Amino acid sequence: MSDRFLLACRSEEVDCTPVWFMRQAGRCLPEYRAIRKHHSLLEIVRQPELCTEVTLQPVDRFGVDAAIVFSDITLPFLGLGVQFEIQSGVGPVVESPLREPVDVERLSVFDPHSDVAELFAAIDLIRRASAVPVIGFAGAPFTLAAYLIEGRPSRRFHLVKGFMHQHPGAWRRLMEQLTDATIAYLAAQVEAGAQALQVFDSWIGALSPSDYRASIQPHMERLFGSLPPVPTIHFGTDTAGLLPSLAEAGGDVIGLDWRIDLDRGWEIVGDRGIQGNLDPVVAAGPWEVAERQTRAILAAAGGRRGHVFNLGHGVLPHTPVDNLKRLVELVHEETA
Ligand code: CP3
């Protein structure tokens, strides 16, 4: 088994730079689409054998150095008593979004072991079957709150930000509850076999640095301070202005999107690992551009310990399988 991914997360010496891709499972893989014809996301998550198969497909196809458990950040909503559905072409849609402080009181306490038991059976199977380390993950409290309050994917996040300012007490209770749920969820994934954890704060870039520090950072500090001792990756998009605070909040590795040069981001977060940061659009081709920009990212990393190569956000559905394969080979060869 290659452990270069776990070594890099701890900023230890590696034989070459490890690579994995956010959203590597699914979407661009024909063998995944074939399964999806007959099974929804939730059906896949609830069948450990199927979840294992889908999780490991990209490891076989691309030769990536880590497997991320196939699931979704909205899974804990089932245990919080929030009814939602995943609408195709839209994303997660919540039946009754939280709009008033009393709505926060409606949430039930998430108990991972009873609410999403099959996922832990899947993680156990994946761990046994995988030749590479297994990454567990969860959405961060703000990003989860964005779905709970907006009710559907949003671009501007006016409702969630408005709630945060209008109802500071209820906001704090919501963050505390989502933080508790996320800690329990991630700890249970490690117990089941996950060897590293990534926290997705995908939509955190909607906030100003001062709002992040006042309303989010204390909860993120508690979150990272309460996780089991496995390597952690703290990922967000549009975070260039938030990086000092985001890094202070925690994470052995900080995930960058493409809106900041990798060396500049690394300079800001200081002495720890960096993950990223090829633009997913560039990864989708043409290959010559992807190759050139990948070489530039490796040059910016400059052979330092602690670089995990990834895209700046998830793989896009139209990405040619071959590009991802070639990216893995390129990064391995260039850094060996
Ligand atoms: O496209 C597919 O791969 C189909 C399966 C699917 C996932 N999520 C897999 C997933 C489906 C239908 C969803 C629903 C969903 N959830 C959507 C819309 C559909 C889509 O394809 O994106 C959205 C936007 C969400 C919310 C969500 N899920 C966020 C914000 C994140 C964090 C990563 C990010 O893109 O910012 C997820 C995580 C997620 N969804 C993962 C998977 C397999 C795990 C992370 C990973 O594999 O890197």
PDB file of C-alpha atoms in Angstrom, residues 77 80 82 97-101 103-108 140-150 159-160 163-164 167-182 215-216 219 222:
ATOM      1  CA  PHE A  77     -29.598  15.926   7.501  1.00  0.00           C
ATOM      2  CA  LEU A  80     -31.148  16.051  12.113  1.00  0.00           C
ATOM      3  CA  VAL A  82     -34.497  17.604   8.014  1.00  0.00           C
ATOM      4  CA  PRO A  97     -35.765  25.604   5.260  1.00  0.00           C
ATOM      5  CA  LEU A  98     -34.810  27.160   8.624  1.00  0.00           C
ATOM      6  CA  ARG A  99     -35.880  30.792   8.551  1.00  0.00           C
ATOM      7  CA  GLU A 100     -36.646  31.742  12.195  1.00  0.00           C
ATOM      8  CA  PRO A 101     -34.906  31.027  15.514  1.00  0.00           C
ATOM      9  CA  ASP A 103     -36.733  26.481  13.408  1.00  0.00           C
ATOM     10  CA  VAL A 104     -33.361  25.717  14.990  1.00  0.00           C
ATOM     11  CA  GLU A 105     -35.115  24.165  17.989  1.00  0.00           C
ATOM     12  CA  ARG A 106     -36.802  21.691  15.592  1.00  0.00           C
ATOM     13  CA  LEU A 107     -33.539  19.971  14.733  1.00  0.00           C
ATOM     14  CA  SER A 108     -32.987  16.608  16.359  1.00  0.00           C
ATOM     15  CA  ALA A 140     -18.437  22.269   7.697  1.00  0.00           C
ATOM     16  CA  PRO A 141     -21.144  23.938   9.830  1.00  0.00           C
ATOM     17  CA  PHE A 142     -21.429  27.093   7.690  1.00  0.00           C
ATOM     18  CA  THR A 143     -21.728  25.144   4.445  1.00  0.00           C
ATOM     19  CA  LEU A 144     -24.345  22.828   5.989  1.00  0.00           C
ATOM     20  CA  ALA A 145     -26.226  25.857   7.381  1.00  0.00           C
ATOM     21  CA  ALA A 146     -26.175  27.393   3.908  1.00  0.00           C
ATOM     22  CA  TYR A 147     -28.248  24.446   2.611  1.00  0.00           C
ATOM     23  CA  LEU A 148     -30.503  24.345   5.698  1.00  0.00           C
ATOM     24  CA  ILE A 149     -31.331  28.063   5.575  1.00  0.00           C
ATOM     25  CA  GLU A 150     -31.252  28.833   1.836  1.00  0.00           C
ATOM     26  CA  LEU A 159     -30.475  34.271   3.517  1.00  0.00           C
ATOM     27  CA  VAL A 160     -27.851  32.411   5.530  1.00  0.00           C
ATOM     28  CA  PHE A 163     -29.915  34.894   9.530  1.00  0.00           C
ATOM     29  CA  MET A 164     -26.432  35.056  11.036  1.00  0.00           C
ATOM     30  CA  HIS A 167     -30.436  36.098  14.991  1.00  0.00           C
ATOM     31  CA  PRO A 168     -27.006  35.857  16.611  1.00  0.00           C
ATOM     32  CA  GLY A 169     -28.235  33.664  19.485  1.00  0.00           C
ATOM     33  CA  ALA A 170     -30.011  31.176  17.242  1.00  0.00           C
ATOM     34  CA  TRP A 171     -27.040  31.258  14.863  1.00  0.00           C
ATOM     35  CA  ARG A 172     -24.702  30.308  17.692  1.00  0.00           C
ATOM     36  CA  ARG A 173     -26.964  27.453  18.746  1.00  0.00           C
ATOM     37  CA  LEU A 174     -27.176  26.255  15.150  1.00  0.00           C
ATOM     38  CA  MET A 175     -23.393  26.372  14.745  1.00  0.00           C
ATOM     39  CA  GLU A 176     -22.926  24.548  18.050  1.00  0.00           C
ATOM     40  CA  GLN A 177     -25.351  21.826  17.067  1.00  0.00           C
ATOM     41  CA  LEU A 178     -23.881  21.390  13.579  1.00  0.00           C
ATOM     42  CA  THR A 179     -20.378  21.371  15.063  1.00  0.00           C
ATOM     43  CA  ASP A 180     -21.377  18.638  17.550  1.00  0.00           C
ATOM     44  CA  ALA A 181     -22.971  16.624  14.739  1.00  0.00           C
ATOM     45  CA  THR A 182     -19.912  17.012  12.505  1.00  0.00           C
ATOM     46  CA  SER A 215     -19.213  33.912  13.806  1.00  0.00           C
ATOM     47  CA  ILE A 216     -17.455  30.870  12.345  1.00  0.00           C
ATOM     48  CA  HIS A 219     -16.758  26.752  16.023  1.00  0.00           C
ATOM     49  CA  ARG A 222     -13.612  23.535  18.434  1.00  0.00           C
TER      50      ARG A 222
END
